[in-house]
GROMACS .gro file of C-alpha atoms in nm:
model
  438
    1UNK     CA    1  -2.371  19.986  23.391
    2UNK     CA    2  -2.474  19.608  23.343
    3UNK     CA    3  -2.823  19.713  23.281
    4UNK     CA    4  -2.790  19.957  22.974
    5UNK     CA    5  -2.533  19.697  22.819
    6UNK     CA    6  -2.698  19.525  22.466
    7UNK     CA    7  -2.596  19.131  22.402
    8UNK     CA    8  -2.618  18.997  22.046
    9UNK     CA    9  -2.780  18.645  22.010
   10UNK     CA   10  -2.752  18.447  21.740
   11UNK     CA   11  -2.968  18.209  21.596
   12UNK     CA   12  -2.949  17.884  21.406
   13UNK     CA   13  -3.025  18.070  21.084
   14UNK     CA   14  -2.785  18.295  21.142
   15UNK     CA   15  -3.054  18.611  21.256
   16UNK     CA   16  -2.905  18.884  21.528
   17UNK     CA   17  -3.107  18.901  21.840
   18UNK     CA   18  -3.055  19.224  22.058
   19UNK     CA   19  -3.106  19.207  22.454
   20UNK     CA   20  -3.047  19.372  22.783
   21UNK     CA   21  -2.739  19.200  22.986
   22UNK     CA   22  -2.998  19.158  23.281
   23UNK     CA   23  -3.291  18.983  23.071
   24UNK     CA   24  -2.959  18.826  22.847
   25UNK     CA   25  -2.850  18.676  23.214
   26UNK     CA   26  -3.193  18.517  23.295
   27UNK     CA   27  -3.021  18.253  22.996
   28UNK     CA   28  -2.790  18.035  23.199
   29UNK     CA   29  -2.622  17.900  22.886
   30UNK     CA   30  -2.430  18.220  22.848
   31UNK     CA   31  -2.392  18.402  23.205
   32UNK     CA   32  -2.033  18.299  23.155
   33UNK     CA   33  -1.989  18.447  22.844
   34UNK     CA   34  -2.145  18.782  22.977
   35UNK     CA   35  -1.982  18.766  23.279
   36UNK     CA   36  -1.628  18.695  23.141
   37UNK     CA   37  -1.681  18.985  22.886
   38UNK     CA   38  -1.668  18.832  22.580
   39UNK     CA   39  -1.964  19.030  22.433
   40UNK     CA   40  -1.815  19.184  22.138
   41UNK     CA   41  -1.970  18.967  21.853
   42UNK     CA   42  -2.308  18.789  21.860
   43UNK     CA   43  -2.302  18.486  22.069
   44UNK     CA   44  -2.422  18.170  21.852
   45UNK     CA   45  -2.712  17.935  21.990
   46UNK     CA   46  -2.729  17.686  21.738
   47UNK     CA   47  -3.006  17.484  21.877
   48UNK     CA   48  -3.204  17.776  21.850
   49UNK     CA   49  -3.428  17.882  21.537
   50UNK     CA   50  -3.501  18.274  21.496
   51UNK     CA   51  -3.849  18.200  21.559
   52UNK     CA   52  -3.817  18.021  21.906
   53UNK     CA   53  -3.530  18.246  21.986
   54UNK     CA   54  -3.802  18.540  21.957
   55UNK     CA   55  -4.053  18.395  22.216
   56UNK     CA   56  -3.810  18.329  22.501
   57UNK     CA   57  -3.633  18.706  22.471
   58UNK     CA   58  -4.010  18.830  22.500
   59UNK     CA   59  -4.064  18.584  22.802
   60UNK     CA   60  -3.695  18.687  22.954
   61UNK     CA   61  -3.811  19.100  22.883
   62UNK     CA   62  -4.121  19.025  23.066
   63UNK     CA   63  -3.984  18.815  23.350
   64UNK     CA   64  -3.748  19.091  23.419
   65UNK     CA   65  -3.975  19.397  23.356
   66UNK     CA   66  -4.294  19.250  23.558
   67UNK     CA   67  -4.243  19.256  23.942
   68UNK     CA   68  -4.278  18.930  24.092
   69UNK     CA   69  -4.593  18.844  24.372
   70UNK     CA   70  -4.330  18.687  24.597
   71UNK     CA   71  -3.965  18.505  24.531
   72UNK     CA   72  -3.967  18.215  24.290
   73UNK     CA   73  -4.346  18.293  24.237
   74UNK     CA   74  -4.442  18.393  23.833
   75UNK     CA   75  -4.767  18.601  23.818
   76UNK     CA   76  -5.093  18.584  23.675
   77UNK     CA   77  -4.989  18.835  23.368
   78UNK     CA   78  -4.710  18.554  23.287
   79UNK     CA   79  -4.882  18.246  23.320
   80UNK     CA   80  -5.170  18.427  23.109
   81UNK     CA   81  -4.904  18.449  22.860
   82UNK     CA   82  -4.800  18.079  22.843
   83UNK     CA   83  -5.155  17.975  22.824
   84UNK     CA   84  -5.213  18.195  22.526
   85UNK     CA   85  -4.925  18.092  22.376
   86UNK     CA   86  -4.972  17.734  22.410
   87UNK     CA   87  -5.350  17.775  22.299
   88UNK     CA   88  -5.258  17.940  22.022
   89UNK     CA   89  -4.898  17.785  21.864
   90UNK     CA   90  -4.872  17.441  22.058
   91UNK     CA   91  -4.617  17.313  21.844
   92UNK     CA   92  -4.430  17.648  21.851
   93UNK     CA   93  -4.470  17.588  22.249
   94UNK     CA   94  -4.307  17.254  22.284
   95UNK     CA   95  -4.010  17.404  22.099
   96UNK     CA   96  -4.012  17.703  22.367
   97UNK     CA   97  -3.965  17.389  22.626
   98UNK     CA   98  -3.690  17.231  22.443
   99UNK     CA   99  -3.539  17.576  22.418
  100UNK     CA  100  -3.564  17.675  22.770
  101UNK     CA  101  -3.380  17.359  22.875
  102UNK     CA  102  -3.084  17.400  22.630
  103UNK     CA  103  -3.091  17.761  22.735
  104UNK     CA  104  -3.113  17.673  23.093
  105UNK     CA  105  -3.408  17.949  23.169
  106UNK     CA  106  -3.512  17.747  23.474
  107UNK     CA  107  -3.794  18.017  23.524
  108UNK     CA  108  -3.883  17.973  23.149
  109UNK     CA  109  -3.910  17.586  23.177
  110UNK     CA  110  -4.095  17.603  23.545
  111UNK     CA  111  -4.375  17.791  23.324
  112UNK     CA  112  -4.419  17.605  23.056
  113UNK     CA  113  -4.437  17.292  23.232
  114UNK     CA  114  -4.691  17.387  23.431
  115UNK     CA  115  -4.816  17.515  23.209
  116UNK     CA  116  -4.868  17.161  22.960
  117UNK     CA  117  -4.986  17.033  23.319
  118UNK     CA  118  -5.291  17.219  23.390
  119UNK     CA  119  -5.378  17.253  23.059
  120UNK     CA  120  -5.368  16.857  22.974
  121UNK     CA  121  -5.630  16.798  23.301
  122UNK     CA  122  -5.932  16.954  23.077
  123UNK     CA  123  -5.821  16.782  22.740
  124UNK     CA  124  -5.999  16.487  22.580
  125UNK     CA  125  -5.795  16.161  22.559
  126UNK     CA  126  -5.772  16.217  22.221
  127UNK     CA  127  -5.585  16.560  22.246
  128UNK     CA  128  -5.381  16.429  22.501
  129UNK     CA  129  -5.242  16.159  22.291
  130UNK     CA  130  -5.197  16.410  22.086
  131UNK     CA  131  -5.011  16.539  22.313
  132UNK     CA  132  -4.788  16.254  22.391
  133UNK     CA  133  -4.688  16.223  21.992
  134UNK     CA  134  -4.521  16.617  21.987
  135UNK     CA  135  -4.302  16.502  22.280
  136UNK     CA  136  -4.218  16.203  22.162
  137UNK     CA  137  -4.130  16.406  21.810
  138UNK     CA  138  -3.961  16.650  21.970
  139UNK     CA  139  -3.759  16.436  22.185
  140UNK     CA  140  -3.854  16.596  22.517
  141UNK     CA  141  -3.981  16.291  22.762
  142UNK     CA  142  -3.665  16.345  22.953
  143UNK     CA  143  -3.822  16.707  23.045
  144UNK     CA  144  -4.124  16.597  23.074
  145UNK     CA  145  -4.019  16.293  23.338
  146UNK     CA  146  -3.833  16.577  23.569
  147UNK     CA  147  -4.148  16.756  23.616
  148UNK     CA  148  -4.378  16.452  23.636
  149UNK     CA  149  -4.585  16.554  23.323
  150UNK     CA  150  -4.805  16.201  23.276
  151UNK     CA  151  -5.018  16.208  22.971
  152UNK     CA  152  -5.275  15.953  23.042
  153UNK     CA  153  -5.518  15.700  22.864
  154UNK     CA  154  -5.775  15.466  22.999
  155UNK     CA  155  -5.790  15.133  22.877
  156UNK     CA  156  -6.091  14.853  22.873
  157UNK     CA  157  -6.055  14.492  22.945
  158UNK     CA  158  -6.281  14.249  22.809
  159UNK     CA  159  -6.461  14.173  23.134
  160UNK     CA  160  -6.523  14.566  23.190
  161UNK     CA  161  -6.268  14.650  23.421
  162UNK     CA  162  -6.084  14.963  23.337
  163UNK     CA  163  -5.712  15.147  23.384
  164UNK     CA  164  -5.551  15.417  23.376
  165UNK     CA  165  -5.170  15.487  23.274
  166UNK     CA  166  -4.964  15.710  23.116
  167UNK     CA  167  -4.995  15.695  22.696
  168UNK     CA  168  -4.589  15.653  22.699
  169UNK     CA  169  -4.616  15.300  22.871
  170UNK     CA  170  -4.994  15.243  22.669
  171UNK     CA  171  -4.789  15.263  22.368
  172UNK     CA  172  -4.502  15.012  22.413
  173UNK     CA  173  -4.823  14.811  22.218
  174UNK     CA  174  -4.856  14.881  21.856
  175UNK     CA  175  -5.226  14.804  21.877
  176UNK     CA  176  -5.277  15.078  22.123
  177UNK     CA  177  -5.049  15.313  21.897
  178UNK     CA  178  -5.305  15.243  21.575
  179UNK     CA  179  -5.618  15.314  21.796
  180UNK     CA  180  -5.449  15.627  21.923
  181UNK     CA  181  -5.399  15.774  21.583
  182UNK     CA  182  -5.759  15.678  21.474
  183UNK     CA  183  -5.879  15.837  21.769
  184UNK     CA  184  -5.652  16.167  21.733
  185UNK     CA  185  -5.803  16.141  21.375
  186UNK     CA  186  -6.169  16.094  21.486
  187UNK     CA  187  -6.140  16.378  21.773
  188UNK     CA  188  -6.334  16.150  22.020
  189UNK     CA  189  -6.521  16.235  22.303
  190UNK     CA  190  -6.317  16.340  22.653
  191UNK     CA  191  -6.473  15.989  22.803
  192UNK     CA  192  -6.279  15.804  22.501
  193UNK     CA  193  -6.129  15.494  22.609
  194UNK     CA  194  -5.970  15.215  22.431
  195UNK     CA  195  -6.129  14.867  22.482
  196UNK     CA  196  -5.914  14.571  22.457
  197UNK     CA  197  -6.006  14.226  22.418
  198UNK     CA  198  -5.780  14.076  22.668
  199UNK     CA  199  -5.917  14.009  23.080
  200UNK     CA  200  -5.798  14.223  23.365
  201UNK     CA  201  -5.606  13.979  23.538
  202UNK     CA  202  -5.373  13.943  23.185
  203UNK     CA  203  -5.443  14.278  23.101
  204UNK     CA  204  -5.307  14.390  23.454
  205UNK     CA  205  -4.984  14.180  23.400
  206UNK     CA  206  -4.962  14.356  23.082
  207UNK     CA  207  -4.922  14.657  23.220
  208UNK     CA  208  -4.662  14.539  23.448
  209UNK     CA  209  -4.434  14.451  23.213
  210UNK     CA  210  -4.497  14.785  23.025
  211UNK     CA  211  -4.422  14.959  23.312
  212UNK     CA  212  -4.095  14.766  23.383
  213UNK     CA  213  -3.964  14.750  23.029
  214UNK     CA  214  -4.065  15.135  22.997
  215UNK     CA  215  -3.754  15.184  23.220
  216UNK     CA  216  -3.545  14.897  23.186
  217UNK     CA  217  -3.657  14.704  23.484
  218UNK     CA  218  -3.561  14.397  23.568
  219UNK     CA  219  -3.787  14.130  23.395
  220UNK     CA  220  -3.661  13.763  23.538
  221UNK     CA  221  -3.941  13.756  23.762
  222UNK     CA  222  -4.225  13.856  23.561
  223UNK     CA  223  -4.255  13.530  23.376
  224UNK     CA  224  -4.238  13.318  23.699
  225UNK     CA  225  -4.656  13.263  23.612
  226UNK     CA  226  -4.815  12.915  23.567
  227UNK     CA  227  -4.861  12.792  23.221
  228UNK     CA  228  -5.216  12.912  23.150
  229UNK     CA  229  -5.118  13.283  23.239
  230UNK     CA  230  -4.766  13.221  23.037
  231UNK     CA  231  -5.009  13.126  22.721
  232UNK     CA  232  -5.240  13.379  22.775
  233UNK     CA  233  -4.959  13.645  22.810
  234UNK     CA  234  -4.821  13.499  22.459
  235UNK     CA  235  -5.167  13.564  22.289
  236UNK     CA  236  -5.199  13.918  22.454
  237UNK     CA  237  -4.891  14.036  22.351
  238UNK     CA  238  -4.939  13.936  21.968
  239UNK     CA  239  -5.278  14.072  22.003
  240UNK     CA  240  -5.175  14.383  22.135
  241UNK     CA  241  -4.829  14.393  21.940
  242UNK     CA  242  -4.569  14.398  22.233
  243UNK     CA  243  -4.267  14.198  22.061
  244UNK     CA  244  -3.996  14.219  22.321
  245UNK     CA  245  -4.282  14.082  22.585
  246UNK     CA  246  -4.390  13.807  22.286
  247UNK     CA  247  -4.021  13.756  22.237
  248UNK     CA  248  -3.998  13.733  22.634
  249UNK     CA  249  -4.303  13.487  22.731
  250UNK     CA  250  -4.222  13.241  22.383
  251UNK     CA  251  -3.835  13.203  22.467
  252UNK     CA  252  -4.009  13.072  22.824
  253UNK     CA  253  -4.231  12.864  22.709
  254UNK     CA  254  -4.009  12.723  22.490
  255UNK     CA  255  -3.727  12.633  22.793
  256UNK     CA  256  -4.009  12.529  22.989
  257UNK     CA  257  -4.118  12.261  22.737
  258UNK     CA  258  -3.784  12.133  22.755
  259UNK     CA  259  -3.792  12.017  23.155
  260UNK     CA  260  -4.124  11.854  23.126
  261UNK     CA  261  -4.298  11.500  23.092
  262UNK     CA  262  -4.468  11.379  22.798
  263UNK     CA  263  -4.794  11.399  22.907
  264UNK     CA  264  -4.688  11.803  23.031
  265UNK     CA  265  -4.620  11.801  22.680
  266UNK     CA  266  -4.927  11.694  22.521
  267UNK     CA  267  -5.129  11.959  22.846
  268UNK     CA  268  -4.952  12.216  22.666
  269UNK     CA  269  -5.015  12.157  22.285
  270UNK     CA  270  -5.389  12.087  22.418
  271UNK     CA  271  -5.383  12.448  22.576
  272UNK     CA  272  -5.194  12.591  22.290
  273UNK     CA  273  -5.447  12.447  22.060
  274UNK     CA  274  -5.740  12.581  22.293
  275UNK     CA  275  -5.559  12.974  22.255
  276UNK     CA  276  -5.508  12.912  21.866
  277UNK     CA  277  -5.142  12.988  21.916
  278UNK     CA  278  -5.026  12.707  21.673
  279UNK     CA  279  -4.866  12.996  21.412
  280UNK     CA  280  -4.713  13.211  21.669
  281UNK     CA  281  -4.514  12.829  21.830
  282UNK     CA  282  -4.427  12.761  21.452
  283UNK     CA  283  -4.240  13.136  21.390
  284UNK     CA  284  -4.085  13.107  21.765
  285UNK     CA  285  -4.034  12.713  21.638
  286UNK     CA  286  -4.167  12.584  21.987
  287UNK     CA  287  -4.196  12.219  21.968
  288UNK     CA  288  -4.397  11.988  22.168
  289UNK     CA  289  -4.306  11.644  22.099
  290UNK     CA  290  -4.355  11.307  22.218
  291UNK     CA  291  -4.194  10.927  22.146
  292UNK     CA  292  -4.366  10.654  21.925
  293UNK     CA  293  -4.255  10.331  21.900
  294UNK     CA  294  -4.316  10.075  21.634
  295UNK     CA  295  -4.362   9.701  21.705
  296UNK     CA  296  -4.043   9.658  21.611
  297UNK     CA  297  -3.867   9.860  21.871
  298UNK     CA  298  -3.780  10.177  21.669
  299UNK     CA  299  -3.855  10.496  21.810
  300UNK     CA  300  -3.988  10.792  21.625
  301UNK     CA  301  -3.972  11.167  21.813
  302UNK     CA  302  -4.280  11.315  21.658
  303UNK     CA  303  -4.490  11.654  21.726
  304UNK     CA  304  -4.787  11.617  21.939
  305UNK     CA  305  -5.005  11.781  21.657
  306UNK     CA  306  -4.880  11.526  21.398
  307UNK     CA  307  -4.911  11.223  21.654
  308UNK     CA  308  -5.289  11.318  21.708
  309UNK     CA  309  -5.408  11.288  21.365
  310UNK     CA  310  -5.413  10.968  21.499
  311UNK     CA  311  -5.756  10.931  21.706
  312UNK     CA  312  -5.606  10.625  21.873
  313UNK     CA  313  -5.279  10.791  21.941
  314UNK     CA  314  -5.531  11.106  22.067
  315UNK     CA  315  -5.742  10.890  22.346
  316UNK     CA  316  -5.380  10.747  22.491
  317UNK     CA  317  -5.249  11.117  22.534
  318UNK     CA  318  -5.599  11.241  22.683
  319UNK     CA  319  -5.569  10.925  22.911
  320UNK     CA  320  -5.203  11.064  23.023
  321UNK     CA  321  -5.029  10.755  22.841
  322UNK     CA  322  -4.760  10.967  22.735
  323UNK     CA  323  -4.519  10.996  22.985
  324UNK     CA  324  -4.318  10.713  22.810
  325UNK     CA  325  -4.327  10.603  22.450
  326UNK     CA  326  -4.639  10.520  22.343
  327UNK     CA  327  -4.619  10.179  22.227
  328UNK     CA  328  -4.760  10.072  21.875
  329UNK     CA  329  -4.735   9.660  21.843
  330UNK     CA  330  -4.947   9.662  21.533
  331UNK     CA  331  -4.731   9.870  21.345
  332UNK     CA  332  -4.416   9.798  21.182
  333UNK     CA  333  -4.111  10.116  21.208
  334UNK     CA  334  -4.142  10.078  20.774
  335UNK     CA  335  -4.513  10.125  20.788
  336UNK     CA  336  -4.494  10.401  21.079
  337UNK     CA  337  -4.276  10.601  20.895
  338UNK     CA  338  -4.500  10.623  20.633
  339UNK     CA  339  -4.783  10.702  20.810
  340UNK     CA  340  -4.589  11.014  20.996
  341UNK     CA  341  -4.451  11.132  20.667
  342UNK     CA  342  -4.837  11.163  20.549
  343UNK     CA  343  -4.988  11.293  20.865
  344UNK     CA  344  -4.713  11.558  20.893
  345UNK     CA  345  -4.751  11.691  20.543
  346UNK     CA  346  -5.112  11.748  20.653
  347UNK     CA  347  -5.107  11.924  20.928
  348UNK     CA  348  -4.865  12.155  20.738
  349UNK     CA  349  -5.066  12.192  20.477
  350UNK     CA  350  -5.319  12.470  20.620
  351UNK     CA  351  -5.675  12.408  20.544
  352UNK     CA  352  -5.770  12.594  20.221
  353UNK     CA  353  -6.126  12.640  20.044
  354UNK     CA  354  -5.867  12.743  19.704
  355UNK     CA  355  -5.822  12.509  19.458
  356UNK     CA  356  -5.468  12.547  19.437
  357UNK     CA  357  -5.404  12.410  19.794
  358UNK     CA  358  -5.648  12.076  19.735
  359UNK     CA  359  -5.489  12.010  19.416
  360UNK     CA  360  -5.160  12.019  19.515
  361UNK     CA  361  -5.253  11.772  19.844
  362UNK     CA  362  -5.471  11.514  19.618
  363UNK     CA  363  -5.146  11.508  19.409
  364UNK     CA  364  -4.917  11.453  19.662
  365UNK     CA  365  -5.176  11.177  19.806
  366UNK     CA  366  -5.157  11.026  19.485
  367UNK     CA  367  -4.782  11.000  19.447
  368UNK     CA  368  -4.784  10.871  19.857
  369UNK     CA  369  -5.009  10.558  19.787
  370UNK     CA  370  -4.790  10.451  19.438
  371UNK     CA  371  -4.648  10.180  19.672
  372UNK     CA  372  -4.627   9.789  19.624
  373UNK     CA  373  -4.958   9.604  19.743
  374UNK     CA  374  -4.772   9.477  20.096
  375UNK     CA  375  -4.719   9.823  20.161
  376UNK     CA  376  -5.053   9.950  20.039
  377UNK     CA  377  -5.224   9.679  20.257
  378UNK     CA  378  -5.018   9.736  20.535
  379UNK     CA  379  -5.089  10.064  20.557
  380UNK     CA  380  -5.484  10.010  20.543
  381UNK     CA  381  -5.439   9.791  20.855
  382UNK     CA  382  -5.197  10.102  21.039
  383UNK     CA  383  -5.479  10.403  20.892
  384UNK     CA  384  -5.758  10.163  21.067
  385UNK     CA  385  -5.544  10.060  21.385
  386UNK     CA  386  -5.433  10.418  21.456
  387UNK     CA  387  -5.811  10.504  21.329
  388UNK     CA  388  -5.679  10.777  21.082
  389UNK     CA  389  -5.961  10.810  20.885
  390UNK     CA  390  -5.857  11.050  20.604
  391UNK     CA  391  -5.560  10.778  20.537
  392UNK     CA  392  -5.805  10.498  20.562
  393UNK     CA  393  -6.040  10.688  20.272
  394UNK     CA  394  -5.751  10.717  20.078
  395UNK     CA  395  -5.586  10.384  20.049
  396UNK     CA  396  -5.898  10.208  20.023
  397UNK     CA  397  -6.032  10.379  19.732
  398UNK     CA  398  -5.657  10.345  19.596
  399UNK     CA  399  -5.779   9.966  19.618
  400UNK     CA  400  -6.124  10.018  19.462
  401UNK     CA  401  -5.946  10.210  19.188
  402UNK     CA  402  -5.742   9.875  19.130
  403UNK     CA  403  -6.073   9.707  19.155
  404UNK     CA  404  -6.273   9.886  18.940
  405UNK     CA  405  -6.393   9.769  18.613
  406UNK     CA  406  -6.188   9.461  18.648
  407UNK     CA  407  -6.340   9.083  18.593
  408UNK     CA  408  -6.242   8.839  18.893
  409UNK     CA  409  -6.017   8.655  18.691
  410UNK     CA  410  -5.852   8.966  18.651
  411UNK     CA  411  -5.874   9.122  18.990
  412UNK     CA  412  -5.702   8.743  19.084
  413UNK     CA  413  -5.422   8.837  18.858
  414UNK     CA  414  -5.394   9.204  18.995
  415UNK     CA  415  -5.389   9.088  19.384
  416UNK     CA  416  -5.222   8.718  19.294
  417UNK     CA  417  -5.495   8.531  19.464
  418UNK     CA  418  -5.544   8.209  19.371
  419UNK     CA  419  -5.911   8.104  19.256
  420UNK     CA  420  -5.988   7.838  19.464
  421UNK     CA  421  -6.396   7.794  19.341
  422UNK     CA  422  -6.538   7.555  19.164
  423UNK     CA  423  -6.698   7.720  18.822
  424UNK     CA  424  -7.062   7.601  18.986
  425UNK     CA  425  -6.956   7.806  19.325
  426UNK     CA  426  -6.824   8.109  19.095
  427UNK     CA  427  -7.165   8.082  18.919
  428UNK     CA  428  -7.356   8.099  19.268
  429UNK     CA  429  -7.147   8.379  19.365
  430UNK     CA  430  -7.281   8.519  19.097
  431UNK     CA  431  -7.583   8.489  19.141
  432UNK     CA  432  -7.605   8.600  19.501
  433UNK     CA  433  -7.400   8.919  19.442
  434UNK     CA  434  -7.578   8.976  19.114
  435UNK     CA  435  -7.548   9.395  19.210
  436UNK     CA  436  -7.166   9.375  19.246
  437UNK     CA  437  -7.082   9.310  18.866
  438UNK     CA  438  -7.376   9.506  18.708
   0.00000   0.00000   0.00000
């Protein structure tokens, strides 16, 4: 008789397992084998550890010893047991779950998942996460998907409003992955939530992607969003450390910058500039750029950021002068270049309080201004056309350093002017400027 019969199961380490063909049959993996008769030597279940292996011939003996209330119904004395069990050796339990599937004890698996259900509706969010990390470990959110476990988390936008979704989507952010292990650390309180500083409305889009990306959706129409919610996206997801959706919104931004205007252009450096998203365009090299042109015709394709260090250049881009190239007739394409080559190395330079970084600008604005005196003047007349001021300080005083301690006759020498005073009118200079030679 089937009943009386003993199987031999094997485990992973290699431990013999003794069951009754009828509980041994409640293991779907190996009706076949049972039924085909090949029961002589210990059936292997590799996936299996000895410890595991243990728990689900004790559920299989008690599924088949205790009657059941009605058909496909488990009783209270069961589900008692999986509560206990999962109370008491959670880790051990998840491995029962993974076991059950690869054993195919359908009965098994209906238990335990309920099981996880039930019992995640009175945990705290932070045991929940907790929660979300075994499965993740343990490789079961395909289970977990059939039987529409959802481990959830509230999260807190900056104007209040709150949501709720599962941790599995939360976490596609690595922010939200470091709070979550602080807050399984810190064992918060069951109204834990996480509080972001991004709005609803970006917050909510967010979420959208997460959702979509979570399960390969597609995305082409997620970034069909005017420019302000494409930049604020871009600062939420390095804020909240979502790379494919930073990857996603940049690559956007950056082939929407190529269809527009120049003074589109300059709307978007000036909002880029508002979000302090400057480093984040630099690594994704987004370039806004617009055309200069020098009195003598030649055109220089500069980047917005460089252009305004020039306050002149600055009032004909807020006055949407841009569209075109902005026209310079009071500087020459030699000087121009000059003065882009020195505004560009400044804006790269990033504003430092160390004394490495200063030193190594006032050097290289030492070498800039070792030019001849046309060019030196020249550019004095471009730093106070374009009204650059930094460039006006600095030639100037490269002039007064000429200057300096110098008699007339020899600042005449220095600057080749030709003394055209009588030595009465020098004298009444002189006099009248006494404070200039003292």
């Amino acid at each position: 008789m089937a009943s009386s019969k003993t199987i031999t199961l094997r485990s992973s380490e290699g431990e013999n397992f003794g069951l009754d063909a009828v509980a041994a049959m409640e293991l779907l993996v190996i009706k076949p084998i049972i039924e085909d008769g090949n029961t002589k030597r210990a059936i292997p279940l590799p996936n299996v550890t000895s410890k595991i292996l243990a728990k689900a011939i004790e559920y299989c003996k008690k599924h088949v010893e205790t009657p059941k209330a009605e058909e496909h119904a488990v009783n209270d004395e069961l589900k008692g047991w999986a509560v206990d069990f999962f109370k008491g050796d959670r880790a051990t339990f998840f491995e029962l779950i993974k076991a059950a599937d690869y054993l195919h004890i359908k009965s098994l698996l209906d238990l335990a998942c309920q099981t996880v259900v039930d019992m995640t509706k009175e945990m705290s969010p932070a045991e929940i996460c907790e929660i979300y990390i075994s499965i993740k470990e343990k490789s079961l959110e395909n289970i977990f998907e059939r039987y529409n476990i959802k481990t959830g988390l509230t999260l807190k936008s900056s104007d209040s409003e709150t949501f709720d979704l599962d941790v599995a989507v939360a976490t596609e952010s690595r922010k939200i992955k470091r709070k979550i292990k602080r807050m399984i650390k810190d064992r918060r309180a069951n109204n834990a939530i996480l509080d972001l500083n991004v709005t609803s409305k970006i917050l909510a889009k967010v979420i959208e992607y997460c959702k979509k990306h979570a399960v390969n959706d597609k995305l082409e129409d997620f970034v069909k969003v005017d420019r302000t919610t494409l930049l604020d996206l871009i600062k939420a997801a390095n804020y909240l450390g979502i790379k494919s959706l930073l990857d996603l919104t940049c690559q956007t931004l950056s082939d929407m910058i190529k269809e527009m205007s120049g003074n589109e252009i300059c709307e978007i450096h000036l909002l880029i500039k508002e979000r302090s998203l400057e480093k984040i365009c630099k690594i994704y090299n987004i370039k806004t750029k617009l055309t200069l042109q020098s009195s003598d015709g030649v055109f220089f394709y500069v980047d917005v950021a460089v252009a305004m260090e020039s306050q002149t250049i600055k009032y004909m881009i807020e006055d949407g002068c841009a569209d075109n190239a902005i026209p310079l007739p009071n500087v020459t394409s030699k000087i121009l270049a000059k003065v882009i080559e020195y505004c560009k190395k400044h804006v790269e330079t990033p504003e430092a309080e160390e004394h490495a970084v200063n030193d190594e600008l006032k050097a290289w604005d030492a070498d800039f201004v070792k030019v001849d005196q046309a060019t030196l003047f020249d550019l004095i007349l471009a730093a106070n056309y374009l009204d650059i001021k930094s460039l006006l300080d600095l030639t100037c005083q490269t002039v007064a350093d000429m200057i300096k301690g110098k008699t007339p006759s020899e600042i005449r020498k220095t600057f080749t002017y030709k003394n055209d005073f009588t030595p009465e009118e020098e004298e009444e200079v002189r006099r009248e400027n006494q404070w200039a030679f003292e």
